[in-house]
Short mmCIF file of C-alpha atoms and ligand atoms in Angstrom, two decimals:
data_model
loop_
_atom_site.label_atom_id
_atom_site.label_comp_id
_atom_site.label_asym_id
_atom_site.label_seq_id
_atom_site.Cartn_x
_atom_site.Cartn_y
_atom_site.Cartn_z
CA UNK I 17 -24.68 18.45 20.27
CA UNK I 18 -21.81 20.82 22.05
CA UNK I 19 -21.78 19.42 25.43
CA UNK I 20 -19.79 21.08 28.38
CA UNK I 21 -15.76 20.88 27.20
CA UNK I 22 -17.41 22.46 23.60
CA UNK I 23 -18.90 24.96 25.71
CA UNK I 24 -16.19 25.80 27.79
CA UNK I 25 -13.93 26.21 24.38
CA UNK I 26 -16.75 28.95 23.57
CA UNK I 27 -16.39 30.39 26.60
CA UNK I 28 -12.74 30.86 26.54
CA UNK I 29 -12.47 32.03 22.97
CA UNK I 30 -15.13 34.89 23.43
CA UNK I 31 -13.60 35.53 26.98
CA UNK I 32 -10.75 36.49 25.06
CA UNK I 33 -12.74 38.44 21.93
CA UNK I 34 -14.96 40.63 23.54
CA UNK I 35 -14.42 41.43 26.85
CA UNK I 36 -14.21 45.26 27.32
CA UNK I 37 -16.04 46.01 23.91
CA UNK I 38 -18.49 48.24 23.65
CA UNK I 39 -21.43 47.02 21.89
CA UNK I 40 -23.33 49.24 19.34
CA UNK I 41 -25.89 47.55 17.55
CA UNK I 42 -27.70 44.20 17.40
CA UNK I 43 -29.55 43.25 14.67
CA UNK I 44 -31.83 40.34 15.11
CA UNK I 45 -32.30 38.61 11.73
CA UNK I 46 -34.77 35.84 13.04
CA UNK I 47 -36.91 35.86 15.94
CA UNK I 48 -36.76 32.14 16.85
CA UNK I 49 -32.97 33.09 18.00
CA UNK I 50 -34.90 35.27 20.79
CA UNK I 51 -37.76 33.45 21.51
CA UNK I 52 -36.76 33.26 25.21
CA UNK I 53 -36.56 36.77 25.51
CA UNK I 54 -40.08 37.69 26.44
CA UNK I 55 -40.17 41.65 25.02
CA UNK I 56 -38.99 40.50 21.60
CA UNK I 57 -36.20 40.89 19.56
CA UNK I 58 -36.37 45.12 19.17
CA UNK I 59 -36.36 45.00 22.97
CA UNK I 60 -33.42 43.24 23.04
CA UNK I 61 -31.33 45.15 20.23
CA UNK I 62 -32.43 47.92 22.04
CA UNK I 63 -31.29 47.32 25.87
CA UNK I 64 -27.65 45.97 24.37
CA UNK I 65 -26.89 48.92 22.29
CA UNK I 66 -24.32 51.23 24.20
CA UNK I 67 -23.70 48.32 26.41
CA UNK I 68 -20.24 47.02 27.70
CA UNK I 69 -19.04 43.62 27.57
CA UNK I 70 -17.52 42.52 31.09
CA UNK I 71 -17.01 38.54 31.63
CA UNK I 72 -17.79 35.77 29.67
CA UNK I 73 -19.54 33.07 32.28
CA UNK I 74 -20.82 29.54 32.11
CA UNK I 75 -23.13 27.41 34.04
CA UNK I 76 -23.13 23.93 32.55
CA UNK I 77 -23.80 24.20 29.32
CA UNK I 78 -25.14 27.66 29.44
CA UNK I 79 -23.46 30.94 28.74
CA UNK I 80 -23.86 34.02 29.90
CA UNK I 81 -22.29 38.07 28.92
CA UNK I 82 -22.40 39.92 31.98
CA UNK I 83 -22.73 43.57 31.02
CA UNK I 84 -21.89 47.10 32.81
CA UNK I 85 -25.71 47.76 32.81
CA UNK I 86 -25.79 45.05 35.45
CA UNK I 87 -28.04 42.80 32.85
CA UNK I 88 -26.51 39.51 31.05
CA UNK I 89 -26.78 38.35 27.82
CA UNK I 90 -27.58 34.50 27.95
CA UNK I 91 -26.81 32.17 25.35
CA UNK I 92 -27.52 28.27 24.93
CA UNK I 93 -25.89 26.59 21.65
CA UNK I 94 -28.53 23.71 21.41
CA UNK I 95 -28.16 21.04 18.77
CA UNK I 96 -25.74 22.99 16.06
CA UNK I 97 -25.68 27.03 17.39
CA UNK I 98 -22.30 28.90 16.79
CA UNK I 99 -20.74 31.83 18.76
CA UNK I 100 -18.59 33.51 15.84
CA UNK I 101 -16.65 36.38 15.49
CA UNK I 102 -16.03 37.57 12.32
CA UNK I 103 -14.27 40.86 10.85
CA UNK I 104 -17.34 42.56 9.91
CA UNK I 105 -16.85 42.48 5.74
CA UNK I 106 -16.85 38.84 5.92
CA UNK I 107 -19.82 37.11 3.86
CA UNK I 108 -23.24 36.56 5.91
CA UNK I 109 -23.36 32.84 6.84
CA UNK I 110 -26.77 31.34 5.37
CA UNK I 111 -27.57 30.57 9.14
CA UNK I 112 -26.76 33.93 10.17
CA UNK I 113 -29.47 34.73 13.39
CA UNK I 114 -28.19 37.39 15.53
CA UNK I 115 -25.03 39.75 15.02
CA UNK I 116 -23.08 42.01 17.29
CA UNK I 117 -21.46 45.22 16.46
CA UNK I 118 -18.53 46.88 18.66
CA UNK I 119 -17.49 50.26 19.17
CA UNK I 120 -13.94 49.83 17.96
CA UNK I 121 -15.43 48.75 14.33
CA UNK I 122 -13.13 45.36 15.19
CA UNK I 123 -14.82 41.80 14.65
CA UNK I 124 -18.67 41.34 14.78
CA UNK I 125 -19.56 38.23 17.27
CA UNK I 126 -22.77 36.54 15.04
CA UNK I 127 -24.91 33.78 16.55
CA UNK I 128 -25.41 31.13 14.07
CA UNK I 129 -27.51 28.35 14.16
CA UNK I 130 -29.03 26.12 11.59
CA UNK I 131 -32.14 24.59 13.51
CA UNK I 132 -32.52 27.08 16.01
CA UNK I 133 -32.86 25.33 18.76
CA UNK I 134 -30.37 27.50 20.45
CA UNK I 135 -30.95 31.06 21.75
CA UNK I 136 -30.30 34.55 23.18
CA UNK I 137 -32.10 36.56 25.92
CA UNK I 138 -31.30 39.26 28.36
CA UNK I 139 -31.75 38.76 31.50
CA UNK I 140 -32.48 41.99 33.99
CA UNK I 141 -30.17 42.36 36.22
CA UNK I 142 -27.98 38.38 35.53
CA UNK I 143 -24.55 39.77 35.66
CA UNK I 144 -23.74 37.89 38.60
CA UNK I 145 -26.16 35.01 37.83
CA UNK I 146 -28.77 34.95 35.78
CA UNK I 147 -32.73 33.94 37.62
CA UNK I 148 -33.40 32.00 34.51
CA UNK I 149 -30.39 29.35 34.86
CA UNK I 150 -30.16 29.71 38.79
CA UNK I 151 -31.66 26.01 39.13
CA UNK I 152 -28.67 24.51 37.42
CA UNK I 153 -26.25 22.76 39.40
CA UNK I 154 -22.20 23.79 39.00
CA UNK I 155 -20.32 21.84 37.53
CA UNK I 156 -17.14 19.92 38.02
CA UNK I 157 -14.90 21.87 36.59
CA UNK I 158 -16.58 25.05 38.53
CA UNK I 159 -14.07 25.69 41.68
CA UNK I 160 -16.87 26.42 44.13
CA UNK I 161 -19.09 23.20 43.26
CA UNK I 162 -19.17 21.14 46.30
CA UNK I 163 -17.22 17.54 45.89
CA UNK I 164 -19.03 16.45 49.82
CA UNK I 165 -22.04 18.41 48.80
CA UNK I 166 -22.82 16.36 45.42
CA UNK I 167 -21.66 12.95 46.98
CA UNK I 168 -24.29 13.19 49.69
CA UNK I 169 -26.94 14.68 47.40
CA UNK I 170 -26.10 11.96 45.15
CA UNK I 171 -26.77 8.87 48.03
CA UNK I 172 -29.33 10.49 48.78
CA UNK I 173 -31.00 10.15 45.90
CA UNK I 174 -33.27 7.11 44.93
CA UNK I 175 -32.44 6.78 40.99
CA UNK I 176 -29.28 5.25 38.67
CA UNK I 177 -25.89 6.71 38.83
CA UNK I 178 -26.10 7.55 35.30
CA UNK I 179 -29.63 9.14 35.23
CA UNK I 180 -27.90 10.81 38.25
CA UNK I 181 -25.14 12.19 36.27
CA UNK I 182 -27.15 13.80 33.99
CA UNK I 183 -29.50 15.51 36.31
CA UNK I 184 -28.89 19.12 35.75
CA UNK I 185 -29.85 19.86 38.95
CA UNK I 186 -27.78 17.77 40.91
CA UNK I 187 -24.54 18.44 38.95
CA UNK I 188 -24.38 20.20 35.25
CA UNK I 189 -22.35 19.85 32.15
CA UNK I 190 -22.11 15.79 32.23
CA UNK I 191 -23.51 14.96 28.82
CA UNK I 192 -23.98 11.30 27.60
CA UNK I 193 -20.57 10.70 26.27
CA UNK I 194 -18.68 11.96 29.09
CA UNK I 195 -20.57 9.91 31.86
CA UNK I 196 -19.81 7.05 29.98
CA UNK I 197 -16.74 7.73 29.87
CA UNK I 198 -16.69 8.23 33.61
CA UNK I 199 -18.45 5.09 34.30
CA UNK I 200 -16.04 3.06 32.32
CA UNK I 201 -12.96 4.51 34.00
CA UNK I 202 -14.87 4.37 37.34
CA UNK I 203 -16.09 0.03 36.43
CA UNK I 204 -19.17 0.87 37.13
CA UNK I 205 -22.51 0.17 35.12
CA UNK I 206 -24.83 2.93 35.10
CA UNK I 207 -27.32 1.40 36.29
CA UNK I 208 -26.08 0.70 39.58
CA UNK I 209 -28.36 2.74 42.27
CA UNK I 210 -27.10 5.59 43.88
CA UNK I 211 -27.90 5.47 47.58
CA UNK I 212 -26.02 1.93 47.39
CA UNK I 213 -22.84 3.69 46.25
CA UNK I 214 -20.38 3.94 49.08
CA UNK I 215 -18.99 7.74 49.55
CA UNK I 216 -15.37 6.93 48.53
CA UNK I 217 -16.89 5.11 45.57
CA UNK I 218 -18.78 8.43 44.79
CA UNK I 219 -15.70 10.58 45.28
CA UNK I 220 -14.01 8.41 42.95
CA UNK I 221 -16.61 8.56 40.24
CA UNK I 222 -16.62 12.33 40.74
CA UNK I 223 -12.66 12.69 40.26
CA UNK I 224 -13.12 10.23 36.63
CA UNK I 225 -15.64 12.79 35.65
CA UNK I 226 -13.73 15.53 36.45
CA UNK I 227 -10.51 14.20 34.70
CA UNK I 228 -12.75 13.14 31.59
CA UNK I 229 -14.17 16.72 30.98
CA UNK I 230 -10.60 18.34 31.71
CA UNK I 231 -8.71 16.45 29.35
CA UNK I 232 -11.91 17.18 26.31
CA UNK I 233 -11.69 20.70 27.12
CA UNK I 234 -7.81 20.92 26.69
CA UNK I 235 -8.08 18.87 23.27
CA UNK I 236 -10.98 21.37 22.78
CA UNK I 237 -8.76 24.50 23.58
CA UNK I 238 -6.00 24.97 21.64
CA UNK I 239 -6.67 27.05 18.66
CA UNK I 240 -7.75 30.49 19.89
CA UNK I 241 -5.29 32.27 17.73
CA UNK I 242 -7.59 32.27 15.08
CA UNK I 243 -10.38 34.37 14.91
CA UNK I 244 -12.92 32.09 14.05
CA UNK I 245 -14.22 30.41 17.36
CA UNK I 246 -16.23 27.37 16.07
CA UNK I 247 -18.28 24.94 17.68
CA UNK I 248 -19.42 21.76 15.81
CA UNK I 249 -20.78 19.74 18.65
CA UNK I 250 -17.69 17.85 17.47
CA UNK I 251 -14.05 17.87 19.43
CA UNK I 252 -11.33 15.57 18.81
CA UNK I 253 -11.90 13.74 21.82
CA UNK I 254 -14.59 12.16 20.26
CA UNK I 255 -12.23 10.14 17.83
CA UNK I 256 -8.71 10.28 20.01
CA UNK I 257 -9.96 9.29 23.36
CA UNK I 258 -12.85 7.57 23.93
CA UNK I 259 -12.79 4.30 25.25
CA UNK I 260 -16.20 3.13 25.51
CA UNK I 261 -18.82 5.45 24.07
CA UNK I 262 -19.89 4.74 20.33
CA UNK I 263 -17.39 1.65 20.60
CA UNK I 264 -20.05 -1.27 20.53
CA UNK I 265 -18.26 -4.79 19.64
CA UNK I 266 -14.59 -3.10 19.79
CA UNK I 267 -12.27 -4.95 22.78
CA UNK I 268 -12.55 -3.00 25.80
CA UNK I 269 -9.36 -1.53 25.91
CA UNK I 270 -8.92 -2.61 29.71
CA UNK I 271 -9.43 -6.29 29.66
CA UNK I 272 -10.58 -6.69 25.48
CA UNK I 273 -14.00 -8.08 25.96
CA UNK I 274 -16.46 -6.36 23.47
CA UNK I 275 -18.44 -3.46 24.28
CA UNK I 276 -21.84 -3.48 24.60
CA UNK I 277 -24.62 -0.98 23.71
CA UNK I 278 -27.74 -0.71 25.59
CA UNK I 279 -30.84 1.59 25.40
CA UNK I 280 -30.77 4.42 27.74
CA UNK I 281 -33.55 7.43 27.34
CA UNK I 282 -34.19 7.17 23.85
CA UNK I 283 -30.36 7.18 23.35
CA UNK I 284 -27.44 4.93 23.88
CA UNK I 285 -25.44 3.84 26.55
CA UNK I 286 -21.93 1.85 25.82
CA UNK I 287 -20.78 -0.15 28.64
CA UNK I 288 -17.97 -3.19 29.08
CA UNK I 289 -19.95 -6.30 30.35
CA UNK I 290 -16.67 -7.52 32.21
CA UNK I 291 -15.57 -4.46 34.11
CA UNK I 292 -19.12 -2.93 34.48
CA UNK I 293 -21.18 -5.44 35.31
CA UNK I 294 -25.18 -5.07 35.62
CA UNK I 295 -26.28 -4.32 38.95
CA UNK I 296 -28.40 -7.36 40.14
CA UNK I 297 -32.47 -6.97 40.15
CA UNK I 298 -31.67 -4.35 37.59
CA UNK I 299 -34.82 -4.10 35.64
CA UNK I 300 -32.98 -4.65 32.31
CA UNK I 301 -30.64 -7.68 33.84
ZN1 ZN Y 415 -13.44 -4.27 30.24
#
Protein backbone atom coordinates (compact mmCIF):
# COMPACT_ATOMS: atom_id res chain seq x y z
CA UNK A 1 0.00 0.00 0.00
CA UNK A 2 1.67 3.63 -1.04
CA UNK A 3 2.09 5.15 2.25
CA UNK A 4 3.18 8.90 2.72
CA UNK A 5 7.01 9.13 1.02
CA UNK A 6 5.03 7.09 -2.15
CA UNK A 7 2.60 9.73 -1.97
CA UNK A 8 4.69 12.55 -1.74
CA UNK A 9 6.76 11.06 -4.98
CA UNK A 10 3.13 11.39 -6.66
CA UNK A 11 2.79 14.57 -5.59
CA UNK A 12 5.97 15.91 -6.86
CA UNK A 13 5.91 14.20 -10.22
CA UNK A 14 2.34 15.56 -11.13
CA UNK A 15 3.36 18.94 -9.46
CA UNK A 16 5.69 19.04 -12.15
CA UNK A 17 3.23 17.46 -15.15
CA UNK A 18 0.27 19.33 -14.93
CA UNK A 19 0.33 22.37 -13.27
CA UNK A 20 -0.97 25.20 -15.55
CA UNK A 21 -2.81 22.71 -17.99
CA UNK A 22 -5.92 23.22 -19.05
CA UNK A 23 -8.09 20.32 -18.73
CA UNK A 24 -10.60 19.35 -21.53
CA UNK A 25 -12.24 16.24 -21.02
CA UNK A 26 -12.61 13.47 -18.44
CA UNK A 27 -13.84 10.37 -19.26
CA UNK A 28 -14.84 8.15 -16.44
CA UNK A 29 -14.47 4.50 -17.54
CA UNK A 30 -15.72 2.93 -14.15
CA UNK A 31 -17.82 4.38 -11.60
CA UNK A 32 -16.28 2.70 -8.52
CA UNK A 33 -13.20 5.25 -9.29
CA UNK A 34 -15.93 8.05 -8.30
CA UNK A 35 -17.89 6.55 -5.87
CA UNK A 36 -17.05 9.36 -3.39
CA UNK A 37 -18.23 11.87 -5.58
CA UNK A 38 -21.86 12.07 -4.66
CA UNK A 39 -23.41 13.56 -8.28
CA UNK A 40 -21.75 10.74 -10.21
CA UNK A 41 -19.25 10.37 -12.59
CA UNK A 42 -21.02 12.73 -15.65
CA UNK A 43 -21.12 15.36 -12.91
CA UNK A 44 -17.73 15.16 -12.41
CA UNK A 45 -16.43 15.00 -16.18
CA UNK A 46 -18.59 17.73 -16.49
CA UNK A 47 -17.46 20.41 -13.68
CA UNK A 48 -13.52 19.56 -14.74
CA UNK A 49 -13.88 20.19 -18.36
CA UNK A 50 -12.47 23.78 -19.20
CA UNK A 51 -10.87 23.68 -15.87
CA UNK A 52 -7.22 24.80 -14.95
CA UNK A 53 -4.80 22.90 -13.08
CA UNK A 54 -3.11 25.16 -10.25
CA UNK A 55 -1.12 23.16 -7.34
CA UNK A 56 -0.71 19.76 -6.68
CA UNK A 57 -1.38 19.38 -2.61
CA UNK A 58 -1.18 16.63 -0.06
CA UNK A 59 -2.57 15.96 3.30
CA UNK A 60 -1.16 12.68 4.58
CA UNK A 61 -1.76 10.36 2.30
CA UNK A 62 -4.33 12.26 0.40
CA UNK A 63 -4.03 14.35 -2.70
CA UNK A 64 -5.63 17.01 -3.83
CA UNK A 65 -5.71 19.36 -7.61
CA UNK A 66 -6.64 22.68 -6.67
CA UNK A 67 -8.32 24.23 -9.70
CA UNK A 68 -8.97 28.00 -11.01
CA UNK A 69 -12.75 27.28 -10.50
CA UNK A 70 -11.89 27.41 -6.82
CA UNK A 71 -12.99 23.47 -6.58
CA UNK A 72 -10.24 20.54 -6.03
CA UNK A 73 -9.91 17.43 -7.45
CA UNK A 74 -9.17 14.82 -4.60
CA UNK A 75 -7.45 11.73 -5.06
CA UNK A 76 -6.59 8.73 -2.57
CA UNK A 77 -4.31 5.81 -4.16
CA UNK A 78 -5.62 3.02 -1.74
CA UNK A 79 -4.15 -0.45 -1.91
CA UNK A 80 -2.56 -0.42 -5.71
CA UNK A 81 -4.12 3.12 -7.50
CA UNK A 82 -1.70 4.89 -10.01
CA UNK A 83 -1.48 8.62 -10.96
CA UNK A 84 -0.03 8.25 -14.68
CA UNK A 85 0.67 10.40 -17.32
CA UNK A 86 0.91 9.09 -20.49
CA UNK A 87 1.32 10.67 -24.16
CA UNK A 88 -2.13 10.17 -25.18
CA UNK A 89 -1.49 7.29 -28.18
CA UNK A 90 -0.09 5.10 -25.63
CA UNK A 91 -2.08 1.65 -25.18
CA UNK A 92 -5.10 1.74 -22.52
CA UNK A 93 -3.81 0.00 -19.36
CA UNK A 94 -6.32 -3.01 -18.53
CA UNK A 95 -6.90 -1.06 -15.17
CA UNK A 96 -7.49 2.06 -16.90
CA UNK A 97 -10.42 4.05 -14.49
CA UNK A 98 -10.36 7.65 -15.09
CA UNK A 99 -8.34 9.73 -17.80
CA UNK A 100 -7.50 13.36 -18.21
CA UNK A 101 -7.21 15.29 -21.34
CA UNK A 102 -5.24 18.79 -21.64
CA UNK A 103 -5.60 21.62 -23.79
CA UNK A 104 -2.12 21.54 -25.24
CA UNK A 105 -2.94 17.82 -26.69
CA UNK A 106 0.45 16.96 -24.40
CA UNK A 107 0.30 13.80 -21.98
CA UNK A 108 -3.08 12.46 -20.62
CA UNK A 109 -2.80 11.98 -16.58
CA UNK A 110 -5.02 8.37 -16.21
CA UNK A 111 -5.98 7.05 -12.78
CA UNK A 112 -5.32 3.45 -12.63
CA UNK A 113 -6.19 1.12 -10.18
CA UNK A 114 -6.63 -2.58 -10.12
CA UNK A 115 -8.97 -3.12 -6.97
CA UNK A 116 -10.39 0.14 -6.79
CA UNK A 117 -10.13 0.87 -3.60
CA UNK A 118 -8.75 4.20 -4.49
CA UNK A 119 -10.70 7.22 -5.81
CA UNK A 120 -11.50 10.66 -7.29
CA UNK A 121 -14.05 13.35 -6.27
CA UNK A 122 -14.45 17.04 -6.55
CA UNK A 123 -14.79 18.83 -3.90
CA UNK A 124 -16.81 22.44 -4.13
CA UNK A 125 -14.91 24.95 -3.39
CA UNK A 126 -11.33 22.57 -1.77
CA UNK A 127 -8.71 24.57 -3.45
CA UNK A 128 -7.35 25.70 -0.34
CA UNK A 129 -8.44 22.60 1.65
CA UNK A 130 -10.75 20.33 0.90
CA UNK A 131 -14.07 19.82 3.85
CA UNK A 132 -13.83 16.17 3.13
CA UNK A 133 -10.04 15.62 4.40
CA UNK A 134 -10.12 18.73 6.85
CA UNK A 135 -10.09 16.16 9.94
CA UNK A 136 -6.69 14.88 8.99
CA UNK A 137 -3.86 15.89 10.95
CA UNK A 138 -0.51 17.47 8.96
CA UNK A 139 2.04 15.74 8.76
CA UNK A 140 5.69 15.81 9.59
CA UNK A 141 7.06 16.69 6.73
CA UNK A 142 4.20 19.59 6.39
CA UNK A 143 6.15 23.00 7.54
CA UNK A 144 3.19 24.37 9.47
CA UNK A 145 2.42 21.04 11.57
CA UNK A 146 3.03 21.87 15.10
CA UNK A 147 6.22 19.86 16.72
CA UNK A 148 4.83 21.43 20.67
CA UNK A 149 1.33 21.06 19.39
CA UNK A 150 1.54 17.12 18.59
CA UNK A 151 3.86 16.39 21.66
CA UNK A 152 1.24 17.70 24.06
CA UNK A 153 -1.69 16.23 22.12
CA UNK A 154 0.22 13.15 22.15
CA UNK A 155 0.69 13.03 26.40
CA UNK A 156 -2.33 13.83 26.48
CA UNK A 157 -3.62 11.07 25.10
CA UNK A 158 -4.50 7.76 27.02
CA UNK A 159 -3.46 5.01 24.27
CA UNK A 160 0.14 3.32 22.88
CA UNK A 161 2.69 5.37 21.16
CA UNK A 162 2.31 3.33 18.18
CA UNK A 163 -1.55 3.25 17.95
CA UNK A 164 -0.72 6.97 18.52
CA UNK A 165 1.37 7.26 15.52
CA UNK A 166 -1.01 6.07 13.35
CA UNK A 167 -3.93 8.10 14.43
CA UNK A 168 -4.75 10.19 11.47
CA UNK A 169 -6.03 12.65 13.46
CA UNK A 170 -3.41 13.33 15.71
CA UNK A 171 -0.60 13.32 13.09
CA UNK A 172 -0.98 11.86 9.27
CA UNK A 173 1.15 10.04 6.83
CA UNK A 174 2.93 7.58 9.53
CA UNK A 175 2.10 4.21 8.04
CA UNK A 176 3.12 0.87 9.74
CA UNK A 177 6.54 0.56 8.36
CA UNK A 178 7.69 3.92 9.03
CA UNK A 179 6.63 4.03 12.81
CA UNK A 180 8.51 1.10 13.21
CA UNK A 181 11.08 2.35 11.91
CA UNK A 182 10.79 5.35 14.19
CA UNK A 183 10.35 3.32 17.21
CA UNK A 184 13.43 1.33 16.57
CA UNK A 185 15.64 4.37 16.02
CA UNK A 186 13.81 6.09 18.92
CA UNK A 187 14.39 2.32 21.49
CA UNK A 188 11.21 2.44 22.20
CA UNK A 189 8.48 -0.44 22.08
CA UNK A 190 5.27 0.63 20.81
CA UNK A 191 3.52 -0.24 23.29
CA UNK A 192 4.80 2.02 25.75
CA UNK A 193 1.81 4.56 26.84
CA UNK A 194 1.81 7.89 25.75
CA UNK A 195 0.97 10.20 28.63
CA UNK A 196 4.08 8.38 30.39
CA UNK A 197 6.37 9.62 27.63
CA UNK A 198 8.44 12.53 28.83
CA UNK A 199 8.23 15.70 26.28
CA UNK A 200 11.93 15.54 25.20
CA UNK A 201 11.33 11.82 24.71
CA UNK A 202 8.34 12.81 22.43
CA UNK A 203 10.34 15.45 20.57
CA UNK A 204 12.83 12.91 19.95
CA UNK A 205 10.47 10.30 18.60
CA UNK A 206 8.99 13.06 16.44
CA UNK A 207 12.52 14.12 14.87
CA UNK A 208 13.19 9.84 14.08
CA UNK A 209 9.92 10.02 12.31
CA UNK A 210 10.59 12.90 10.57
CA UNK A 211 14.13 11.77 9.43
CA UNK A 212 12.61 8.21 8.51
CA UNK A 213 9.94 9.64 6.05
CA UNK A 214 12.57 12.25 4.59
CA UNK A 215 15.13 9.93 3.72
CA UNK A 216 12.02 7.28 1.90
CA UNK A 217 10.83 10.16 0.07
CA UNK A 218 14.35 11.16 -1.35
CA UNK A 219 15.02 7.33 -2.31
CA UNK A 220 11.40 7.72 -3.60
CA UNK A 221 12.21 10.94 -5.68
CA UNK A 222 14.65 10.68 -8.05
CA UNK A 223 13.34 9.68 -11.36
CA UNK A 224 10.97 12.42 -12.52
CA UNK A 225 12.64 12.75 -15.84
CA UNK A 226 10.62 10.19 -17.13
CA UNK A 227 7.25 10.58 -17.95
CA UNK A 228 5.82 7.75 -16.40
CA UNK A 229 5.14 8.66 -12.63
CA UNK A 230 4.51 5.20 -11.01
CA UNK A 231 3.49 4.19 -7.74
CA UNK A 232 3.75 0.50 -6.65
CA UNK A 233 3.16 0.82 -2.97
CA UNK A 234 6.78 -0.30 -3.30
CA UNK A 235 10.06 2.20 -2.85
CA UNK A 236 13.47 1.09 -2.43
CA UNK A 237 13.54 1.90 1.05
CA UNK A 238 11.73 -1.02 1.67
CA UNK A 239 14.77 -3.33 0.73
CA UNK A 240 17.88 -0.65 1.29
CA UNK A 241 16.99 0.74 4.61
CA UNK A 242 14.96 -0.81 6.88
CA UNK A 243 16.23 -1.94 9.97
CA UNK A 244 13.52 -3.52 11.79
CA UNK A 245 10.28 -3.84 9.89
CA UNK A 246 9.70 -7.26 8.00
CA UNK A 247 13.19 -8.30 9.63
CA UNK A 248 11.87 -11.00 12.19
CA UNK A 249 14.91 -13.35 13.47
CA UNK A 250 17.64 -11.07 11.53
CA UNK A 251 20.37 -9.44 14.29
CA UNK A 252 19.25 -6.13 15.17
CA UNK A 253 21.61 -4.17 13.47
CA UNK A 254 22.29 -2.02 16.75
CA UNK A 255 23.24 -4.55 19.30
CA UNK A 256 22.49 -8.11 16.92
CA UNK A 257 19.87 -9.68 19.04
CA UNK A 258 17.03 -11.09 16.75
CA UNK A 259 14.05 -9.25 15.89
CA UNK A 260 10.91 -10.04 16.97
CA UNK A 261 7.42 -9.91 15.37
CA UNK A 262 4.37 -9.33 17.29
CA UNK A 263 0.63 -8.92 16.39
CA UNK A 264 -0.49 -5.43 16.13
CA UNK A 265 -4.20 -4.62 14.53
CA UNK A 266 -4.55 -7.46 12.42
CA UNK A 267 -1.00 -6.67 11.11
CA UNK A 268 2.53 -6.86 12.25
CA UNK A 269 4.70 -5.07 14.35
CA UNK A 270 8.73 -5.80 14.29
CA UNK A 271 10.44 -4.74 17.32
CA UNK A 272 14.19 -5.52 18.95
CA UNK A 273 13.52 -7.19 22.41
CA UNK A 274 16.94 -5.67 23.71
CA UNK A 275 16.70 -2.04 22.73
CA UNK A 276 12.82 -1.86 22.86
CA UNK A 277 11.86 -3.48 25.63
CA UNK A 278 8.01 -4.21 26.60
CA UNK A 279 6.59 -1.69 28.70
CA UNK A 280 5.75 -3.41 32.10
CA UNK A 281 1.85 -4.36 32.86
CA UNK A 282 1.68 -4.28 29.12
CA UNK A 283 -1.24 -6.44 28.37
CA UNK A 284 0.79 -8.61 25.94
CA UNK A 285 4.06 -8.76 28.45
ZN1 LIG B 1 18.74 -4.04 19.36
Amino acid sequence: MPELPEVETVRQGLAQWVVGRRITTVEVRHPRAVRRHAPGGAHFADVLAGRTVTGVRRRGKYLWLPLDSGDAVIGHLGMSGQLLLQPADAADELHLRVRFRFADDGPELRFVDQRTFGGLSVSAGGAELPAEIAHIARDPMDPEFSDDGFVAALRRRRTEIKRALLDQTLISGVGNIYADEALWRARLHGARPTDALTGPAALRLLGHVRDVLGEAIKQGGTSFDELYVNVNGESGYFDRSLNAYGREGEPCPRCGAPIRREAFMNRSSYSCPRCQPRPRGSLRG
